[in-house]
mmCIF file with all atom_site columns, C-alpha atoms in Angstrom:
data_model
loop_
_atom_site.group_PDB
_atom_site.id
_atom_site.type_symbol
_atom_site.label_atom_id
_atom_site.label_alt_id
_atom_site.label_comp_id
_atom_site.label_asym_id
_atom_site.label_entity_id
_atom_site.label_seq_id
_atom_site.pdbx_PDB_ins_code
_atom_site.Cartn_x
_atom_site.Cartn_y
_atom_site.Cartn_z
_atom_site.occupancy
_atom_site.B_iso_or_equiv
_atom_site.pdbx_formal_charge
_atom_site.auth_seq_id
_atom_site.auth_comp_id
_atom_site.auth_asym_id
_atom_site.auth_atom_id
_atom_site.pdbx_PDB_model_num
ATOM 1   C CA . MET F 1 1   ? 5.334   22.320  -5.038 1.00 0.00 ? 181 MET F CA 1
ATOM 2   C CA . GLU F 1 2   ? 6.275   22.618  -1.381 1.00 0.00 ? 182 GLU F CA 1
ATOM 3   C CA . LYS F 1 3   ? 3.503   20.156  -0.531 1.00 0.00 ? 183 LYS F CA 1
ATOM 4   C CA . ASN F 1 4   ? 4.871   17.613  -2.996 1.00 0.00 ? 184 ASN F CA 1
ATOM 5   C CA . ALA F 1 5   ? 8.347   18.057  -1.543 1.00 0.00 ? 185 ALA F CA 1
ATOM 6   C CA . ALA F 1 6   ? 6.997   17.351  1.937  1.00 0.00 ? 186 ALA F CA 1
ATOM 7   C CA . VAL F 1 7   ? 5.236   14.218  0.722  1.00 0.00 ? 187 VAL F CA 1
ATOM 8   C CA . SER F 1 8   ? 8.420   12.981  -0.928 1.00 0.00 ? 188 SER F CA 1
ATOM 9   C CA . LEU F 1 9   ? 10.226  13.251  2.406  1.00 0.00 ? 189 LEU F CA 1
ATOM 10  C CA . ARG F 1 10  ? 7.682   11.002  4.106  1.00 0.00 ? 190 ARG F CA 1
ATOM 11  C CA . MET F 1 11  ? 8.260   7.252   4.262  1.00 0.00 ? 191 MET F CA 1
ATOM 12  C CA . ASP F 1 12  ? 5.307   4.967   5.014  1.00 0.00 ? 192 ASP F CA 1
ATOM 13  C CA . ALA F 1 13  ? 6.172   1.430   6.048  1.00 0.00 ? 193 ALA F CA 1
ATOM 14  C CA . ASN F 1 14  ? 4.842   -1.604  7.889  1.00 0.00 ? 194 ASN F CA 1
ATOM 15  C CA . VAL F 1 15  ? 6.810   -3.260  10.698 1.00 0.00 ? 195 VAL F CA 1
ATOM 16  C CA . VAL F 1 16  ? 5.888   -6.505  12.433 1.00 0.00 ? 196 VAL F CA 1
ATOM 17  C CA . VAL F 1 17  ? 7.197   -7.387  15.903 1.00 0.00 ? 197 VAL F CA 1
ATOM 18  C CA . MET F 1 18  ? 7.516   -11.155 16.429 1.00 0.00 ? 198 MET F CA 1
ATOM 19  C CA . GLY F 1 19  ? 8.779   -13.597 19.030 1.00 0.00 ? 199 GLY F CA 1
ATOM 20  C CA . ARG F 1 20  ? 7.602   -16.033 21.671 1.00 0.00 ? 200 ARG F CA 1
ATOM 21  C CA . GLU F 1 21  ? 5.320   -15.073 24.549 1.00 0.00 ? 201 GLU F CA 1
ATOM 22  C CA . ASN F 1 22  ? 6.773   -13.253 27.547 1.00 0.00 ? 202 ASN F CA 1
ATOM 23  C CA . VAL F 1 23  ? 9.830   -11.852 25.757 1.00 0.00 ? 203 VAL F CA 1
ATOM 24  C CA . GLY F 1 24  ? 8.625   -8.239  26.051 1.00 0.00 ? 204 GLY F CA 1
ATOM 25  C CA . LYS F 1 25  ? 7.368   -7.558  22.503 1.00 0.00 ? 205 LYS F CA 1
ATOM 26  C CA . SER F 1 26  ? 4.505   -5.380  23.700 1.00 0.00 ? 206 SER F CA 1
ATOM 27  C CA . ALA F 1 27  ? 6.668   -3.686  26.326 1.00 0.00 ? 207 ALA F CA 1
ATOM 28  C CA . LEU F 1 28  ? 9.174   -2.701  23.622 1.00 0.00 ? 208 LEU F CA 1
ATOM 29  C CA . THR F 1 29  ? 6.439   -1.442  21.281 1.00 0.00 ? 209 THR F CA 1
ATOM 30  C CA . VAL F 1 30  ? 4.516   0.501   23.904 1.00 0.00 ? 210 VAL F CA 1
ATOM 31  C CA . ARG F 1 31  ? 7.761   2.091   25.109 1.00 0.00 ? 211 ARG F CA 1
ATOM 32  C CA . LEU F 1 32  ? 8.119   3.592   21.637 1.00 0.00 ? 212 LEU F CA 1
ATOM 33  C CA . LEU F 1 33  ? 4.504   4.767   21.546 1.00 0.00 ? 213 LEU F CA 1
ATOM 34  C CA . THR F 1 34  ? 4.112   6.176   25.060 1.00 0.00 ? 214 THR F CA 1
ATOM 35  C CA . ARG F 1 35  ? 7.666   6.392   26.499 1.00 0.00 ? 215 ARG F CA 1
ATOM 36  C CA . ARG F 1 36  ? 6.257   4.425   29.450 1.00 0.00 ? 216 ARG F CA 1
ATOM 37  C CA . PHE F 1 37  ? 7.076   0.906   30.604 1.00 0.00 ? 217 PHE F CA 1
ATOM 38  C CA . ILE F 1 38  ? 3.982   -1.157  31.273 1.00 0.00 ? 218 ILE F CA 1
ATOM 39  C CA . GLY F 1 39  ? 4.523   -4.806  32.091 1.00 0.00 ? 219 GLY F CA 1
ATOM 40  C CA . GLU F 1 40  ? 1.036   -6.267  31.676 1.00 0.00 ? 220 GLU F CA 1
ATOM 41  C CA . TYR F 1 41  ? -1.035  -6.478  28.499 1.00 0.00 ? 221 TYR F CA 1
ATOM 42  C CA . GLY F 1 42  ? -4.137  -8.059  27.048 1.00 0.00 ? 222 GLY F CA 1
ATOM 43  C CA . ASP F 1 43  ? -3.455  -11.276 25.154 1.00 0.00 ? 223 ASP F CA 1
ATOM 44  C CA . ILE F 1 44  ? -4.372  -9.766  21.781 1.00 0.00 ? 224 ILE F CA 1
ATOM 45  C CA . GLN F 1 45  ? -2.788  -8.585  18.565 1.00 0.00 ? 225 GLN F CA 1
ATOM 46  C CA . SER F 1 46  ? -2.673  -4.909  17.698 1.00 0.00 ? 226 SER F CA 1
ATOM 47  C CA . ILE F 1 47  ? -1.602  -2.602  14.903 1.00 0.00 ? 227 ILE F CA 1
ATOM 48  C CA . TYR F 1 48  ? -0.435  0.850   15.953 1.00 0.00 ? 228 TYR F CA 1
ATOM 49  C CA . SER F 1 49  ? 0.511   3.949   14.019 1.00 0.00 ? 229 SER F CA 1
ATOM 50  C CA . HIS F 1 50  ? 3.558   5.966   15.011 1.00 0.00 ? 230 HIS F CA 1
ATOM 51  C CA . SER F 1 51  ? 5.566   8.723   13.346 1.00 0.00 ? 231 SER F CA 1
ATOM 52  C CA . PHE F 1 52  ? 8.968   10.240  14.033 1.00 0.00 ? 232 PHE F CA 1
ATOM 53  C CA . VAL F 1 53  ? 11.586  12.192  12.125 1.00 0.00 ? 233 VAL F CA 1
ATOM 54  C CA . VAL F 1 54  ? 14.959  10.778  11.095 1.00 0.00 ? 234 VAL F CA 1
ATOM 55  C CA . ASP F 1 55  ? 17.465  13.034  9.296  1.00 0.00 ? 235 ASP F CA 1
ATOM 56  C CA . GLY F 1 56  ? 14.710  15.492  8.409  1.00 0.00 ? 236 GLY F CA 1
ATOM 57  C CA . ARG F 1 57  ? 12.461  12.795  6.949  1.00 0.00 ? 237 ARG F CA 1
ATOM 58  C CA . GLU F 1 58  ? 9.115   11.845  8.453  1.00 0.00 ? 238 GLU F CA 1
ATOM 59  C CA . ILE F 1 59  ? 8.825   8.115   9.076  1.00 0.00 ? 239 ILE F CA 1
ATOM 60  C CA . ALA F 1 60  ? 5.220   6.892   9.413  1.00 0.00 ? 240 ALA F CA 1
ATOM 61  C CA . LEU F 1 61  ? 5.099   3.331   10.716 1.00 0.00 ? 241 LEU F CA 1
ATOM 62  C CA . SER F 1 62  ? 2.267   0.860   11.113 1.00 0.00 ? 242 SER F CA 1
ATOM 63  C CA . ILE F 1 63  ? 3.500   -1.562  13.785 1.00 0.00 ? 243 ILE F CA 1
ATOM 64  C CA . TRP F 1 64  ? 1.904   -5.005  14.118 1.00 0.00 ? 244 TRP F CA 1
ATOM 65  C CA . ASP F 1 65  ? 2.492   -6.255  17.655 1.00 0.00 ? 245 ASP F CA 1
ATOM 66  C CA . SER F 1 66  ? 1.838   -9.931  16.963 1.00 0.00 ? 246 SER F CA 1
ATOM 67  C CA . SER F 1 67  ? 1.112   -12.887 19.201 1.00 0.00 ? 247 SER F CA 1
ATOM 68  C CA . TYR F 1 68  ? 2.792   -16.277 19.121 1.00 0.00 ? 248 TYR F CA 1
ATOM 69  C CA . SER F 1 69  ? 1.093   -19.651 18.841 1.00 0.00 ? 249 SER F CA 1
ATOM 70  C CA . GLU F 1 70  ? 2.510   -23.099 19.552 1.00 0.00 ? 250 GLU F CA 1
ATOM 71  C CA . ASP F 1 71  ? -0.103  -24.526 17.170 1.00 0.00 ? 251 ASP F CA 1
ATOM 72  C CA . ARG F 1 72  ? 1.883   -24.617 13.921 1.00 0.00 ? 252 ARG F CA 1
ATOM 73  C CA . SER F 1 73  ? -1.179  -25.415 11.775 1.00 0.00 ? 253 SER F CA 1
ATOM 74  C CA . MET F 1 74  ? -2.900  -22.239 12.951 1.00 0.00 ? 254 MET F CA 1
ATOM 75  C CA . GLU F 1 75  ? 0.295   -20.196 12.970 1.00 0.00 ? 255 GLU F CA 1
ATOM 76  C CA . THR F 1 76  ? 1.397   -20.881 9.382  1.00 0.00 ? 256 THR F CA 1
ATOM 77  C CA . SER F 1 77  ? -1.231  -18.865 7.504  1.00 0.00 ? 257 SER F CA 1
ATOM 78  C CA . LEU F 1 78  ? -1.045  -15.990 9.985  1.00 0.00 ? 258 LEU F CA 1
ATOM 79  C CA . PHE F 1 79  ? 2.748   -15.991 9.789  1.00 0.00 ? 259 PHE F CA 1
ATOM 80  C CA . GLU F 1 80  ? 2.603   -15.741 6.001  1.00 0.00 ? 260 GLU F CA 1
ATOM 81  C CA . LYS F 1 81  ? 0.133   -12.865 6.257  1.00 0.00 ? 261 LYS F CA 1
ATOM 82  C CA . ARG F 1 82  ? 2.447   -11.009 8.642  1.00 0.00 ? 262 ARG F CA 1
ATOM 83  C CA . VAL F 1 83  ? 5.509   -11.570 6.467  1.00 0.00 ? 263 VAL F CA 1
ATOM 84  C CA . GLN F 1 84  ? 3.843   -10.403 3.261  1.00 0.00 ? 264 GLN F CA 1
ATOM 85  C CA . TRP F 1 85  ? 2.298   -7.380  5.001  1.00 0.00 ? 265 TRP F CA 1
ATOM 86  C CA . ALA F 1 86  ? 5.537   -6.168  6.512  1.00 0.00 ? 266 ALA F CA 1
ATOM 87  C CA . ASP F 1 87  ? 8.398   -4.132  5.089  1.00 0.00 ? 267 ASP F CA 1
ATOM 88  C CA . GLY F 1 88  ? 10.578  -4.644  8.160  1.00 0.00 ? 268 GLY F CA 1
ATOM 89  C CA . TYR F 1 89  ? 10.825  -7.145  11.012 1.00 0.00 ? 269 TYR F CA 1
ATOM 90  C CA . VAL F 1 90  ? 11.699  -6.790  14.696 1.00 0.00 ? 270 VAL F CA 1
ATOM 91  C CA . LEU F 1 91  ? 12.410  -10.248 16.139 1.00 0.00 ? 271 LEU F CA 1
ATOM 92  C CA . VAL F 1 92  ? 12.531  -10.302 19.934 1.00 0.00 ? 272 VAL F CA 1
ATOM 93  C CA . TYR F 1 93  ? 13.893  -12.891 22.349 1.00 0.00 ? 273 TYR F CA 1
ATOM 94  C CA . SER F 1 94  ? 14.520  -12.793 26.076 1.00 0.00 ? 274 SER F CA 1
ATOM 95  C CA . ILE F 1 95  ? 18.102  -13.213 27.229 1.00 0.00 ? 275 ILE F CA 1
ATOM 96  C CA . CYS F 1 96  ? 16.591  -15.326 30.046 1.00 0.00 ? 276 CYS F CA 1
ATOM 97  C CA . ASP F 1 97  ? 14.918  -17.778 27.666 1.00 0.00 ? 277 ASP F CA 1
ATOM 98  C CA . ARG F 1 98  ? 16.956  -20.048 25.384 1.00 0.00 ? 278 ARG F CA 1
ATOM 99  C CA . ALA F 1 99  ? 13.848  -21.308 23.562 1.00 0.00 ? 279 ALA F CA 1
ATOM 100 C CA . SER F 1 100 ? 12.917  -17.756 22.562 1.00 0.00 ? 280 SER F CA 1
ATOM 101 C CA . PHE F 1 101 ? 16.374  -17.275 21.025 1.00 0.00 ? 281 PHE F CA 1
ATOM 102 C CA . ASN F 1 102 ? 15.972  -20.502 19.054 1.00 0.00 ? 282 ASN F CA 1
ATOM 103 C CA . THR F 1 103 ? 12.596  -19.251 17.816 1.00 0.00 ? 283 THR F CA 1
ATOM 104 C CA . VAL F 1 104 ? 14.208  -16.067 16.466 1.00 0.00 ? 284 VAL F CA 1
ATOM 105 C CA . CYS F 1 105 ? 16.806  -18.175 14.635 1.00 0.00 ? 285 CYS F CA 1
ATOM 106 C CA . ARG F 1 106 ? 13.986  -20.059 12.901 1.00 0.00 ? 286 ARG F CA 1
ATOM 107 C CA . LEU F 1 107 ? 11.989  -16.906 12.159 1.00 0.00 ? 287 LEU F CA 1
ATOM 108 C CA . ILE F 1 108 ? 14.920  -15.316 10.318 1.00 0.00 ? 288 ILE F CA 1
ATOM 109 C CA . GLN F 1 109 ? 15.193  -18.249 7.931  1.00 0.00 ? 289 GLN F CA 1
ATOM 110 C CA . MET F 1 110 ? 11.423  -18.466 7.479  1.00 0.00 ? 290 MET F CA 1
ATOM 111 C CA . ILE F 1 111 ? 11.142  -14.757 6.656  1.00 0.00 ? 291 ILE F CA 1
ATOM 112 C CA . LYS F 1 112 ? 13.981  -14.859 4.165  1.00 0.00 ? 292 LYS F CA 1
ATOM 113 C CA . LEU F 1 113 ? 12.482  -17.896 2.488  1.00 0.00 ? 293 LEU F CA 1
ATOM 114 C CA . ALA F 1 114 ? 8.967   -16.449 2.377  1.00 0.00 ? 294 ALA F CA 1
ATOM 115 C CA . LYS F 1 115 ? 10.125  -13.082 0.991  1.00 0.00 ? 295 LYS F CA 1
ATOM 116 C CA . GLY F 1 116 ? 12.624  -14.585 -1.430 1.00 0.00 ? 296 GLY F CA 1
ATOM 117 C CA . TYR F 1 117 ? 15.680  -12.721 -0.166 1.00 0.00 ? 297 TYR F CA 1
ATOM 118 C CA . LEU F 1 118 ? 18.920  -13.865 -1.735 1.00 0.00 ? 298 LEU F CA 1
ATOM 119 C CA . SER F 1 119 ? 22.164  -14.068 0.219  1.00 0.00 ? 299 SER F CA 1
ATOM 120 C CA . THR F 1 120 ? 23.259  -10.806 -1.409 1.00 0.00 ? 300 THR F CA 1
ATOM 121 C CA . ASP F 1 121 ? 20.148  -8.941  -0.251 1.00 0.00 ? 301 ASP F CA 1
ATOM 122 C CA . LYS F 1 122 ? 19.950  -7.136  3.076  1.00 0.00 ? 302 LYS F CA 1
ATOM 123 C CA . ALA F 1 123 ? 16.724  -8.353  4.649  1.00 0.00 ? 303 ALA F CA 1
ATOM 124 C CA . PRO F 1 124 ? 15.201  -5.587  6.810  1.00 0.00 ? 304 PRO F CA 1
ATOM 125 C CA . ILE F 1 125 ? 15.428  -7.632  10.014 1.00 0.00 ? 305 ILE F CA 1
ATOM 126 C CA . VAL F 1 126 ? 16.465  -6.426  13.459 1.00 0.00 ? 306 VAL F CA 1
ATOM 127 C CA . ILE F 1 127 ? 17.235  -8.975  16.182 1.00 0.00 ? 307 ILE F CA 1
ATOM 128 C CA . VAL F 1 128 ? 16.526  -7.812  19.731 1.00 0.00 ? 308 VAL F CA 1
ATOM 129 C CA . GLY F 1 129 ? 17.730  -9.474  22.916 1.00 0.00 ? 309 GLY F CA 1
ATOM 130 C CA . ASN F 1 130 ? 15.413  -8.011  25.564 1.00 0.00 ? 310 ASN F CA 1
ATOM 131 C CA . LYS F 1 131 ? 15.542  -7.961  29.399 1.00 0.00 ? 311 LYS F CA 1
ATOM 132 C CA . ARG F 1 132 ? 19.187  -6.987  29.673 1.00 0.00 ? 312 ARG F CA 1
ATOM 133 C CA . ASP F 1 133 ? 18.384  -5.710  33.165 1.00 0.00 ? 313 ASP F CA 1
ATOM 134 C CA . LEU F 1 134 ? 17.802  -9.320  34.263 1.00 0.00 ? 314 LEU F CA 1
ATOM 135 C CA . HIS F 1 135 ? 21.440  -10.254 33.674 1.00 0.00 ? 315 HIS F CA 1
ATOM 136 C CA . HIS F 1 136 ? 21.449  -12.475 36.776 1.00 0.00 ? 316 HIS F CA 1
ATOM 137 C CA . ARG F 1 137 ? 18.968  -14.760 34.952 1.00 0.00 ? 317 ARG F CA 1
ATOM 138 C CA . ARG F 1 138 ? 20.791  -14.704 31.620 1.00 0.00 ? 318 ARG F CA 1
ATOM 139 C CA . MET F 1 139 ? 20.638  -17.868 29.507 1.00 0.00 ? 319 MET F CA 1
ATOM 140 C CA . VAL F 1 140 ? 21.744  -16.375 26.156 1.00 0.00 ? 320 VAL F CA 1
ATOM 141 C CA . LEU F 1 141 ? 25.123  -14.635 25.913 1.00 0.00 ? 321 LEU F CA 1
ATOM 142 C CA . SER F 1 142 ? 25.459  -11.287 24.153 1.00 0.00 ? 322 SER F CA 1
ATOM 143 C CA . GLU F 1 143 ? 28.041  -12.872 21.874 1.00 0.00 ? 323 GLU F CA 1
ATOM 144 C CA . GLU F 1 144 ? 25.445  -15.354 20.639 1.00 0.00 ? 324 GLU F CA 1
ATOM 145 C CA . GLY F 1 145 ? 23.165  -12.537 19.547 1.00 0.00 ? 325 GLY F CA 1
ATOM 146 C CA . TRP F 1 146 ? 26.007  -10.752 17.764 1.00 0.00 ? 326 TRP F CA 1
ATOM 147 C CA . LEU F 1 147 ? 27.107  -13.964 16.058 1.00 0.00 ? 327 LEU F CA 1
ATOM 148 C CA . LEU F 1 148 ? 23.575  -14.701 14.844 1.00 0.00 ? 328 LEU F CA 1
ATOM 149 C CA . ALA F 1 149 ? 23.301  -11.180 13.425 1.00 0.00 ? 329 ALA F CA 1
ATOM 150 C CA . LEU F 1 150 ? 26.691  -11.528 11.721 1.00 0.00 ? 330 LEU F CA 1
ATOM 151 C CA . LYS F 1 151 ? 25.797  -14.890 10.163 1.00 0.00 ? 331 LYS F CA 1
ATOM 152 C CA . THR F 1 152 ? 22.381  -13.713 8.922  1.00 0.00 ? 332 THR F CA 1
ATOM 153 C CA . ASP F 1 153 ? 23.351  -10.130 7.988  1.00 0.00 ? 333 ASP F CA 1
ATOM 154 C CA . CYS F 1 154 ? 20.865  -8.534  10.396 1.00 0.00 ? 334 CYS F CA 1
ATOM 155 C CA . HIS F 1 155 ? 21.094  -5.687  12.889 1.00 0.00 ? 335 HIS F CA 1
ATOM 156 C CA . PHE F 1 156 ? 21.353  -6.673  16.560 1.00 0.00 ? 336 PHE F CA 1
ATOM 157 C CA . TYR F 1 157 ? 20.536  -4.824  19.768 1.00 0.00 ? 337 TYR F CA 1
ATOM 158 C CA . GLU F 1 158 ? 20.558  -6.055  23.347 1.00 0.00 ? 338 GLU F CA 1
ATOM 159 C CA . VAL F 1 159 ? 18.239  -3.832  25.352 1.00 0.00 ? 339 VAL F CA 1
ATOM 160 C CA . SER F 1 160 ? 15.981  -3.487  28.346 1.00 0.00 ? 340 SER F CA 1
ATOM 161 C CA . ALA F 1 161 ? 12.512  -2.168  27.562 1.00 0.00 ? 341 ALA F CA 1
ATOM 162 C CA . ALA F 1 162 ? 12.042  -1.822  31.316 1.00 0.00 ? 342 ALA F CA 1
ATOM 163 C CA . GLU F 1 163 ? 14.996  0.512   31.811 1.00 0.00 ? 343 GLU F CA 1
ATOM 164 C CA . ASN F 1 164 ? 14.629  3.260   29.231 1.00 0.00 ? 344 ASN F CA 1
ATOM 165 C CA . TYR F 1 165 ? 12.815  4.665   26.209 1.00 0.00 ? 345 TYR F CA 1
ATOM 166 C CA . HIS F 1 166 ? 15.999  5.188   24.213 1.00 0.00 ? 346 HIS F CA 1
ATOM 167 C CA . SER F 1 167 ? 16.465  1.427   23.764 1.00 0.00 ? 347 SER F CA 1
ATOM 168 C CA . SER F 1 168 ? 13.101  1.086   22.037 1.00 0.00 ? 348 SER F CA 1
ATOM 169 C CA . LEU F 1 169 ? 13.706  4.132   19.855 1.00 0.00 ? 349 LEU F CA 1
ATOM 170 C CA . MET F 1 170 ? 17.098  2.738   18.839 1.00 0.00 ? 350 MET F CA 1
ATOM 171 C CA . VAL F 1 171 ? 15.530  -0.574  17.784 1.00 0.00 ? 351 VAL F CA 1
ATOM 172 C CA . PHE F 1 172 ? 12.898  1.010   15.560 1.00 0.00 ? 352 PHE F CA 1
ATOM 173 C CA . HIS F 1 173 ? 15.384  3.481   14.091 1.00 0.00 ? 353 HIS F CA 1
ATOM 174 C CA . GLY F 1 174 ? 17.499  0.437   13.292 1.00 0.00 ? 354 GLY F CA 1
ATOM 175 C CA . VAL F 1 175 ? 14.733  -1.314  11.377 1.00 0.00 ? 355 VAL F CA 1
ATOM 176 C CA . VAL F 1 176 ? 13.993  1.897   9.462  1.00 0.00 ? 356 VAL F CA 1
ATOM 177 C CA . ASP F 1 177 ? 17.659  2.047   8.480  1.00 0.00 ? 357 ASP F CA 1
ATOM 178 C CA . ARG F 1 178 ? 17.464  -1.549  7.255  1.00 0.00 ? 358 ARG F CA 1
ATOM 179 C CA . MET F 1 179 ? 14.333  -0.821  5.246  1.00 0.00 ? 359 MET F CA 1
ATOM 180 C CA . LYS F 1 180 ? 16.002  2.122   3.542  1.00 0.00 ? 360 LYS F CA 1
ATOM 181 C CA . ASN F 1 181 ? 18.852  -0.123  2.432  1.00 0.00 ? 361 ASN F CA 1
ATOM 182 C CA . ALA F 1 182 ? 16.740  -3.143  1.488  1.00 0.00 ? 362 ALA F CA 1
ATOM 183 C CA . LYS F 1 183 ? 15.918  -3.922  -2.126 1.00 0.00 ? 363 LYS F CA 1
ATOM 184 C CA . SER F 1 184 ? 12.279  -4.542  -1.271 1.00 0.00 ? 364 SER F CA 1
ATOM 185 C CA . THR F 1 185 ? 9.829   -1.825  -2.335 1.00 0.00 ? 365 THR F CA 1
ATOM 186 C CA . ILE F 1 186 ? 8.372   0.247   0.467  1.00 0.00 ? 366 ILE F CA 1
ATOM 187 C CA . LYS F 1 187 ? 4.601   0.230   0.187  1.00 0.00 ? 367 LYS F CA 1
ATOM 188 C CA . ARG F 1 188 ? 1.888   2.226   1.886  1.00 0.00 ? 368 ARG F CA 1
ATOM 189 C CA . PRO F 1 189 ? 0.478   0.624   5.048  1.00 0.00 ? 369 PRO F CA 1
ATOM 190 C CA . LEU F 1 190 ? -2.376  -1.852  4.677  1.00 0.00 ? 370 LEU F CA 1
ATOM 191 C CA . ARG F 1 191 ? -5.029  -2.520  7.309  1.00 0.00 ? 371 ARG F CA 1
ATOM 192 C CA . PHE F 1 192 ? -6.638  -5.717  8.524  1.00 0.00 ? 372 PHE F CA 1
ATOM 193 C CA . LYS F 1 193 ? -9.860  -4.528  10.125 1.00 0.00 ? 373 LYS F CA 1
ATOM 194 C CA . GLY F 1 194 ? -10.293 -7.601  12.287 1.00 0.00 ? 374 GLY F CA 1
ATOM 195 C CA . ILE F 1 195 ? -7.070  -7.108  14.236 1.00 0.00 ? 375 ILE F CA 1
ATOM 196 C CA . VAL F 1 196 ? -6.757  -3.353  14.688 1.00 0.00 ? 376 VAL F CA 1
ATOM 197 C CA . LYS F 1 197 ? -7.186  -2.614  18.377 1.00 0.00 ? 377 LYS F CA 1
ATOM 198 C CA . SER F 1 198 ? -7.173  0.608   20.349 1.00 0.00 ? 378 SER F CA 1
ATOM 199 C CA . MET F 1 199 ? -4.509  1.297   22.940 1.00 0.00 ? 379 MET F CA 1
ATOM 200 C CA . SER F 1 200 ? -7.131  1.001   25.681 1.00 0.00 ? 380 SER F CA 1
ATOM 201 C CA . ALA F 1 201 ? -8.013  -2.520  24.557 1.00 0.00 ? 381 ALA F CA 1
ATOM 202 C CA . VAL F 1 202 ? -4.409  -3.602  24.980 1.00 0.00 ? 382 VAL F CA 1
ATOM 203 C CA . PHE F 1 203 ? -4.567  -2.981  28.690 1.00 0.00 ? 383 PHE F CA 1
ATOM 204 C CA . ALA F 1 204 ? -8.159  -4.191  29.210 1.00 0.00 ? 384 ALA F CA 1
ATOM 205 C CA . ARG F 1 205 ? -7.147  -7.829  29.595 1.00 0.00 ? 385 ARG F CA 1
ATOM 206 C CA . ARG F 1 206 ? -4.031  -8.584  31.576 1.00 0.00 ? 386 ARG F CA 1
ATOM 207 C CA . ARG F 1 207 ? -1.109  -10.898 31.104 1.00 0.00 ? 387 ARG F CA 1
ATOM 208 C CA . THR F 1 208 ? 2.510   -10.504 32.073 1.00 0.00 ? 388 THR F CA 1
ATOM 209 C CA . ASP F 1 209 ? 4.762   -9.879  29.065 1.00 0.00 ? 389 ASP F CA 1
ATOM 210 C CA . SER F 1 210 ? 7.763   -8.611  30.939 1.00 0.00 ? 390 SER F CA 1
ATOM 211 C CA . LEU F 1 211 ? 8.572   -11.425 33.357 1.00 0.00 ? 391 LEU F CA 1
#
């Protein structure tokens, strides 16, 4: 009976992290996993597993750190696969990159359309403005992020993955909170064998995702 009670307190969910290249998606994700900031990554997609406890409940996440393609014909089917796989969405832009903010605006509408969320539903989406430490290069105002979140009924955080671990933890706690309140059914994590990579593979090939 105690075992069943423990299982009932566990929440399994899938989260996908999306956004343009060089906005710090991997930096934000790896901060959560390792508490370390690492600015260079292999140009690959990865699914990670991570667990933490919120209000006495174990949260077991599968996190898809996804890439971004400018080729819309190739991107469409993969985007649909990500959206249907996920229970929650972390959409990242760089405050130094206006185009990345515009991409997040489009992604919100595309996700809501693909998942069939009505205006009365709370889509489990968290908007993240990353690289707050680079305020001298800012192209997107904080107020724009807050306004977008208000208009689309999403959570919003402006953070710096480079500065501290707490920012990353706050973001993923935020998406868990959204998932708890969403009307969508939480399902057990699925796996796509072709894209699951080890942590070591992420750092085997190098590209800058933090600049």
